[in-house]
Amino acid sequence: METLRKKEKPRDAAEKERLTKRLSRLAGQIEGIRRMVEDDRYCGDILLQLSAAEGALREIANSVYETHMLTCVKDKIRQGDDSALLESFELLRRLK
């Protein structure tokens, strides 16, 4: 697997706040699941919570991907750099 190059994408304050709130909420869900395991909760209940956390993580990833397409990829294409399309296809495959 190739090493990912360090790139930066400046985010506005509203986007950062939105993402960090969602990630904090997800971290809380994960902590709750950990406690459920420690408390020997019913497997089905744990699985439901895991599914909810997975869905939340997927939504966060989709949001970041959408922003990536609308900013980073769009800007690179405007500059004539079509490699951004190939990168976005690879990212999409990994998100599945």
Short mmCIF file of C-alpha atoms in Angstrom, two decimals:
data_model
loop_
_atom_site.label_atom_id
_atom_site.label_comp_id
_atom_site.label_asym_id
_atom_site.label_seq_id
_atom_site.Cartn_x
_atom_site.Cartn_y
_atom_site.Cartn_z
CA MET A 1 0.00 0.00 0.00
CA GLU A 2 1.36 3.38 -0.92
CA THR A 3 2.09 5.90 1.78
CA LEU A 4 -0.39 8.75 1.84
CA ARG A 5 1.19 12.13 1.28
CA LYS A 6 0.49 14.73 3.92
CA LYS A 7 -1.88 17.22 2.43
CA GLU A 8 -3.79 19.98 4.08
CA LYS A 9 -7.28 21.25 3.50
CA PRO A 10 -8.11 24.42 5.39
CA ARG A 11 -11.61 24.11 6.81
CA ASP A 12 -13.78 26.98 7.88
CA ALA A 13 -14.77 27.25 11.52
CA ALA A 14 -18.34 26.05 10.93
CA GLU A 15 -17.19 22.89 9.15
CA LYS A 16 -14.63 22.14 11.86
CA GLU A 17 -17.22 22.61 14.57
CA ARG A 18 -19.76 20.42 12.78
CA LEU A 19 -17.23 17.60 12.25
CA THR A 20 -15.79 17.75 15.75
CA LYS A 21 -19.28 17.68 17.31
CA ARG A 22 -20.21 14.62 15.26
CA LEU A 23 -16.92 12.91 16.12
CA SER A 24 -17.39 13.69 19.82
CA ARG A 25 -20.90 12.24 19.68
CA LEU A 26 -19.48 9.12 18.01
CA ALA A 27 -16.78 8.85 20.67
CA GLY A 28 -19.55 8.95 23.27
CA GLN A 29 -21.37 6.14 21.47
CA ILE A 30 -18.19 4.04 21.42
CA GLU A 31 -17.63 4.68 25.13
CA GLY A 32 -21.20 3.59 25.82
CA ILE A 33 -20.62 0.38 23.88
CA ARG A 34 -17.45 -0.28 25.87
CA ARG A 35 -19.44 0.09 29.09
CA MET A 36 -22.11 -2.27 27.74
CA VAL A 37 -19.44 -4.92 27.18
CA GLU A 38 -18.01 -4.38 30.67
CA ASP A 39 -21.51 -4.67 32.14
CA ASP A 40 -22.17 -7.95 30.31
CA ARG A 41 -25.10 -6.51 28.41
CA TYR A 42 -27.08 -8.63 25.95
CA CYS A 43 -25.23 -9.28 22.69
CA GLY A 44 -28.15 -8.11 20.56
CA ASP A 45 -28.21 -4.74 22.34
CA ILE A 46 -24.48 -4.32 21.80
CA LEU A 47 -24.80 -5.22 18.13
CA LEU A 48 -27.55 -2.64 17.66
CA GLN A 49 -25.36 0.04 19.21
CA LEU A 50 -22.40 -1.05 17.08
CA SER A 51 -24.57 -0.76 14.00
CA ALA A 52 -25.67 2.74 15.02
CA ALA A 53 -22.06 3.80 15.61
CA GLU A 54 -21.03 2.35 12.26
CA GLY A 55 -23.81 4.31 10.56
CA ALA A 56 -22.72 7.51 12.31
CA LEU A 57 -19.12 6.98 11.22
CA ARG A 58 -20.26 6.32 7.65
CA GLU A 59 -22.26 9.57 7.66
CA ILE A 60 -19.22 11.51 8.87
CA ALA A 61 -17.07 9.91 6.16
CA ASN A 62 -19.68 10.71 3.51
CA SER A 63 -19.78 14.32 4.66
CA VAL A 64 -15.99 14.65 4.47
CA TYR A 65 -16.00 12.96 1.04
CA GLU A 66 -18.68 15.33 -0.24
CA THR A 67 -16.68 18.34 0.92
CA HIS A 68 -13.56 16.83 -0.65
CA MET A 69 -15.31 16.49 -4.01
CA LEU A 70 -16.76 20.01 -3.88
CA THR A 71 -13.51 21.68 -2.88
CA CYS A 72 -10.24 19.79 -3.33
CA VAL A 73 -11.18 17.73 -6.38
CA LYS A 74 -13.04 20.59 -8.05
CA ASP A 75 -10.08 22.94 -7.54
CA LYS A 76 -7.57 20.44 -8.94
CA ILE A 77 -9.71 19.77 -12.01
CA ARG A 78 -10.01 23.51 -12.63
CA GLN A 79 -6.20 23.64 -12.51
CA GLY A 80 -6.05 20.86 -15.11
CA ASP A 81 -4.99 18.13 -12.67
CA ASP A 82 -7.14 15.11 -13.51
CA SER A 83 -5.26 12.92 -11.01
CA ALA A 84 -7.74 14.14 -8.40
CA LEU A 85 -10.42 12.06 -10.12
CA LEU A 86 -8.40 8.87 -9.80
CA GLU A 87 -7.73 9.65 -6.16
CA SER A 88 -11.43 10.25 -5.52
CA PHE A 89 -12.35 6.93 -7.17
CA GLU A 90 -9.89 5.13 -4.89
CA LEU A 91 -11.27 6.92 -1.84
CA LEU A 92 -14.81 5.99 -2.85
CA ARG A 93 -13.82 2.32 -3.17
CA ARG A 94 -12.33 2.41 0.33
CA LEU A 95 -15.46 4.02 1.77
CA LYS A 96 -17.68 1.14 0.67
#
